[in-house]
PDB file of C-alpha atoms in Angstrom:
ATOM      1  CA  MET A1028       7.091  24.223   9.700  1.00  0.00           C
ATOM      2  CA  GLY A1029       3.365  23.680   8.894  1.00  0.00           C
ATOM      3  CA  PHE A1030       1.092  25.964   6.869  1.00  0.00           C
ATOM      4  CA  ILE A1031       1.477  29.582   6.386  1.00  0.00           C
ATOM      5  CA  ASN A1032      -0.387  32.330   4.372  1.00  0.00           C
ATOM      6  CA  GLU A1033       1.948  33.902   1.832  1.00  0.00           C
ATOM      7  CA  GLU A1034       1.493  36.658  -0.628  1.00  0.00           C
ATOM      8  CA  LEU A1035       3.122  35.600  -3.832  1.00  0.00           C
ATOM      9  CA  THR A1036       5.855  37.547  -5.545  1.00  0.00           C
ATOM     10  CA  ALA A1037       6.053  38.006  -9.285  1.00  0.00           C
ATOM     11  CA  ALA A1038       8.576  35.076  -9.595  1.00  0.00           C
ATOM     12  CA  GLN A1039       6.248  32.760  -7.567  1.00  0.00           C
ATOM     13  CA  GLN A1040       3.337  33.711  -9.656  1.00  0.00           C
ATOM     14  CA  LYS A1041       5.266  33.070 -12.796  1.00  0.00           C
ATOM     15  CA  GLU A1042       6.368  29.547 -11.420  1.00  0.00           C
ATOM     16  CA  PHE A1043       2.675  28.801 -10.487  1.00  0.00           C
ATOM     17  CA  ASN A1044       1.402  29.779 -14.036  1.00  0.00           C
ATOM     18  CA  SER A1045       3.875  27.217 -15.517  1.00  0.00           C
ATOM     19  CA  TRP A1046       2.154  24.357 -13.711  1.00  0.00           C
ATOM     20  CA  GLY A1047      -0.909  24.711 -15.815  1.00  0.00           C
ATOM     21  CA  ILE A1048      -3.560  24.468 -12.811  1.00  0.00           C
ATOM     22  CA  THR A1049      -7.058  24.813 -13.920  1.00  0.00           C
ATOM     23  CA  TYR A1050     -10.513  24.836 -11.895  1.00  0.00           C
ATOM     24  CA  PRO A1051     -13.932  24.336 -12.870  1.00  0.00           C
ATOM     25  CA  LEU A1052     -16.419  26.978 -13.118  1.00  0.00           C
ATOM     26  CA  TYR A1053     -20.039  25.843 -12.386  1.00  0.00           C
ATOM     27  CA  GLY A1054     -23.366  27.390 -12.863  1.00  0.00           C
ATOM     28  CA  GLY A1055     -26.704  25.894 -11.882  1.00  0.00           C
ATOM     29  CA  GLY A1056     -25.007  22.628 -10.716  1.00  0.00           C
ATOM     30  CA  GLN A1057     -23.363  22.216 -14.255  1.00  0.00           C
ATOM     31  CA  LEU A1058     -19.852  22.490 -15.301  1.00  0.00           C
ATOM     32  CA  LEU A1059     -19.716  25.491 -17.548  1.00  0.00           C
ATOM     33  CA  ARG A1060     -15.894  25.463 -18.499  1.00  0.00           C
ATOM     34  CA  GLU A1061     -12.336  24.802 -17.073  1.00  0.00           C
ATOM     35  CA  ILE A1062     -10.489  27.979 -16.271  1.00  0.00           C
ATOM     36  CA  GLU A1063      -6.479  28.265 -16.002  1.00  0.00           C
ATOM     37  CA  LEU A1064      -5.679  29.951 -12.683  1.00  0.00           C
ATOM     38  CA  LYS A1065      -3.262  32.698 -13.411  1.00  0.00           C
ATOM     39  CA  ASP A1066      -1.307  34.940 -11.133  1.00  0.00           C
ATOM     40  CA  PRO A1067      -2.871  34.038  -7.703  1.00  0.00           C
ATOM     41  CA  CYS A1068      -2.222  36.710  -5.150  1.00  0.00           C
ATOM     42  CA  ASN A1069      -1.851  34.595  -2.162  1.00  0.00           C
ATOM     43  CA  TRP A1070      -1.822  30.915  -1.139  1.00  0.00           C
ATOM     44  CA  THR A1071      -1.698  28.864   2.097  1.00  0.00           C
ATOM     45  CA  ILE A1072       1.399  26.574   1.797  1.00  0.00           C
ATOM     46  CA  ASP A1073       3.405  24.056   3.597  1.00  0.00           C
ATOM     47  CA  LYS A1074       6.734  24.758   1.966  1.00  0.00           C
ATOM     48  CA  GLU A1075       8.536  21.511   3.257  1.00  0.00           C
ATOM     49  CA  ARG A1076       5.801  19.265   1.762  1.00  0.00           C
ATOM     50  CA  ASN A1077       4.632  21.209  -1.220  1.00  0.00           C
ATOM     51  CA  ILE A1078       1.028  21.314  -0.281  1.00  0.00           C
ATOM     52  CA  TYR A1079      -1.030  24.468  -1.225  1.00  0.00           C
ATOM     53  CA  LEU A1080      -4.514  25.709  -0.650  1.00  0.00           C
ATOM     54  CA  LEU A1081      -5.974  28.523  -2.886  1.00  0.00           C
ATOM     55  CA  GLY A1082      -9.289  30.077  -2.431  1.00  0.00           C
ATOM     56  CA  LEU A1083     -11.259  30.322  -5.777  1.00  0.00           C
ATOM     57  CA  TYR A1084     -14.777  31.767  -5.355  1.00  0.00           C
ATOM     58  CA  SER A1085     -17.992  31.625  -3.587  1.00  0.00           C
ATOM     59  CA  LEU A1086     -21.440  30.300  -4.759  1.00  0.00           C
ATOM     60  CA  ARG A1087     -23.649  33.168  -6.104  1.00  0.00           C
ATOM     61  CA  ASP A1088     -26.779  31.923  -4.390  1.00  0.00           C
ATOM     62  CA  HIS A1089     -25.023  30.467  -1.296  1.00  0.00           C
ATOM     63  CA  TYR A1090     -22.244  33.027  -0.577  1.00  0.00           C
ATOM     64  CA  GLU A1091     -21.038  31.203   2.576  1.00  0.00           C
ATOM     65  CA  GLU A1092     -19.996  28.194   0.414  1.00  0.00           C
ATOM     66  CA  ARG A1093     -16.436  28.756  -0.856  1.00  0.00           C
ATOM     67  CA  ILE A1094     -14.657  26.720  -3.384  1.00  0.00           C
ATOM     68  CA  PHE A1095     -10.762  26.066  -3.110  1.00  0.00           C
ATOM     69  CA  ILE A1096      -8.009  24.126  -4.985  1.00  0.00           C
ATOM     70  CA  PHE A1097      -6.049  21.950  -2.849  1.00  0.00           C
ATOM     71  CA  LEU A1098      -2.885  20.674  -4.309  1.00  0.00           C
ATOM     72  CA  TRP A1099      -1.889  17.540  -2.379  1.00  0.00           C
ATOM     73  CA  ASN A1100       0.543  14.588  -2.965  1.00  0.00           C
ATOM     74  CA  LYS A1101       1.158  16.063  -6.443  1.00  0.00           C
ATOM     75  CA  LYS A1102      -2.668  15.984  -7.334  1.00  0.00           C
ATOM     76  CA  ARG A1103      -5.271  18.696  -7.816  1.00  0.00           C
ATOM     77  CA  TYR A1104      -8.552  18.590  -5.561  1.00  0.00           C
ATOM     78  CA  ILE A1105     -11.506  20.943  -5.896  1.00  0.00           C
ATOM     79  CA  VAL A1106     -12.813  21.294  -2.374  1.00  0.00           C
ATOM     80  CA  GLN A1107     -15.728  23.162  -0.943  1.00  0.00           C
ATOM     81  CA  PHE A1108     -16.561  24.281   2.609  1.00  0.00           C
ATOM     82  CA  ARG A1109     -19.204  26.431   4.441  1.00  0.00           C
ATOM     83  CA  GLU A1110     -17.919  29.384   6.326  1.00  0.00           C
ATOM     84  CA  SER A1111     -19.478  30.551   9.534  1.00  0.00           C
ATOM     85  CA  PHE A1112     -18.590  32.786  12.344  1.00  0.00           C
ATOM     86  CA  GLU A1113     -18.611  32.146  16.035  1.00  0.00           C
ATOM     87  CA  ASN A1114     -18.586  35.278  18.494  1.00  0.00           C
ATOM     88  CA  GLY A1115     -18.919  37.431  15.420  1.00  0.00           C
ATOM     89  CA  ASN A1116     -15.124  37.053  14.618  1.00  0.00           C
ATOM     90  CA  ASN A1117     -13.795  33.406  14.702  1.00  0.00           C
ATOM     91  CA  VAL A1118     -14.041  31.356  11.547  1.00  0.00           C
ATOM     92  CA  ILE A1119     -15.535  27.940  11.533  1.00  0.00           C
ATOM     93  CA  TRP A1120     -15.236  25.683   8.236  1.00  0.00           C
ATOM     94  CA  ASN A1121     -17.955  23.272   7.882  1.00  0.00           C
ATOM     95  CA  ILE A1122     -19.011  20.460   5.442  1.00  0.00           C
ATOM     96  CA  PRO A1123     -21.044  22.096   2.760  1.00  0.00           C
ATOM     97  CA  GLU A1124     -24.907  22.270   2.730  1.00  0.00           C
ATOM     98  CA  HIS A1125     -25.127  23.190  -1.033  1.00  0.00           C
ATOM     99  CA  TYR A1126     -22.810  21.445  -3.011  1.00  0.00           C
ATOM    100  CA  ILE A1127     -21.475  23.022  -6.349  1.00  0.00           C
ATOM    101  CA  SER A1128     -21.686  19.683  -8.103  1.00  0.00           C
ATOM    102  CA  LYS A1129     -22.788  16.099  -7.222  1.00  0.00           C
ATOM    103  CA  ASP A1130     -19.172  15.118  -8.315  1.00  0.00           C
ATOM    104  CA  ILE A1131     -17.342  17.150  -5.563  1.00  0.00           C
ATOM    105  CA  VAL A1132     -18.402  15.920  -2.208  1.00  0.00           C
ATOM    106  CA  PHE A1133     -16.614  15.627   1.049  1.00  0.00           C
ATOM    107  CA  PRO A1134     -14.338  13.845   1.962  1.00  0.00           C
ATOM    108  CA  TYR A1135     -12.916  14.555  -1.456  1.00  0.00           C
ATOM    109  CA  CYS A1136     -10.158  11.951  -1.109  1.00  0.00           C
ATOM    110  CA  GLU A1137      -9.852   8.699   1.090  1.00  0.00           C
ATOM    111  CA  GLU A1138      -6.109   8.661   1.276  1.00  0.00           C
ATOM    112  CA  ILE A1139      -4.647   8.704   4.641  1.00  0.00           C
ATOM    113  CA  GLY A1140      -3.573  12.128   5.856  1.00  0.00           C
ATOM    114  CA  PHE A1141      -5.679  14.055   3.239  1.00  0.00           C
ATOM    115  CA  ILE A1142      -8.422  15.298   5.749  1.00  0.00           C
ATOM    116  CA  ASP A1143      -5.827  16.191   8.470  1.00  0.00           C
ATOM    117  CA  ASP A1144      -3.666  18.111   5.960  1.00  0.00           C
ATOM    118  CA  LEU A1145      -6.780  19.820   4.405  1.00  0.00           C
ATOM    119  CA  ARG A1146      -8.019  20.856   7.955  1.00  0.00           C
ATOM    120  CA  ASP A1147      -4.583  22.270   8.938  1.00  0.00           C
ATOM    121  CA  ALA A1148      -4.500  24.147   5.689  1.00  0.00           C
ATOM    122  CA  LEU A1149      -7.935  25.664   6.246  1.00  0.00           C
ATOM    123  CA  ILE A1150      -7.149  26.568   9.803  1.00  0.00           C
ATOM    124  CA  ALA A1151      -4.122  28.411   8.590  1.00  0.00           C
ATOM    125  CA  PHE A1152      -6.182  30.071   5.753  1.00  0.00           C
ATOM    126  CA  GLY A1153      -8.536  31.664   8.253  1.00  0.00           C
ATOM    127  CA  ASP A1154     -11.055  33.826   6.360  1.00  0.00           C
ATOM    128  CA  ASP A1155      -9.277  35.086   3.443  1.00  0.00           C
ATOM    129  CA  GLY A1156      -5.681  33.505   3.244  1.00  0.00           C
ATOM    130  CA  TYR A1157      -3.696  36.727   3.886  1.00  0.00           C
ATOM    131  CA  PRO A1158      -1.189  36.678   6.766  1.00  0.00           C
ATOM    132  CA  GLU A1159      -2.314  39.583   8.849  1.00  0.00           C
ATOM    133  CA  GLU A1160      -5.905  38.369   9.092  1.00  0.00           C
ATOM    134  CA  ASN A1161      -5.153  35.319  11.253  1.00  0.00           C
ATOM    135  CA  VAL A1162      -3.744  37.498  13.940  1.00  0.00           C
ATOM    136  CA  LYS A1163      -7.239  38.868  14.784  1.00  0.00           C
ATOM    137  CA  ARG A1164      -9.136  35.654  14.308  1.00  0.00           C
ATOM    138  CA  ARG A1165      -9.236  32.127  15.355  1.00  0.00           C
ATOM    139  CA  THR A1166     -10.229  29.458  12.955  1.00  0.00           C
ATOM    140  CA  LYS A1167     -11.311  25.898  13.572  1.00  0.00           C
ATOM    141  CA  CYS A1168     -12.981  22.991  11.523  1.00  0.00           C
ATOM    142  CA  SER A1169     -16.163  21.195  12.461  1.00  0.00           C
ATOM    143  CA  PHE A1170     -15.178  18.086  10.487  1.00  0.00           C
TER     144      PHE A1170
END
């Protein structure tokens, strides 16, 4: 089936909350604290393989740098990509120019299939992870 963008129901949010997924909040290149992710509105999911991509936030000083949680192979990965646009509308995901932390750098994981799955998830995510947006835009990855 592949990756799709999906808005979560209340039941899906409750199930997700039970997983206890946390993410780091960085400021000035330093970890400020870990935050538990609660009640996400949407995700990019491969339902058959239980792989999830959730957008978290953009960097304050470099708004084009976006932070995500990628749940792959039953592990949590914090990943970062730089978003740019081509022809004013098409999304391109690039390797970051300004990493949030020296501990979070591309390729994030060396396991076979990780980058391919991450690329497929980002292409499905598009600009904001909502289903209706990908109808209007094309998305590609430069890595």
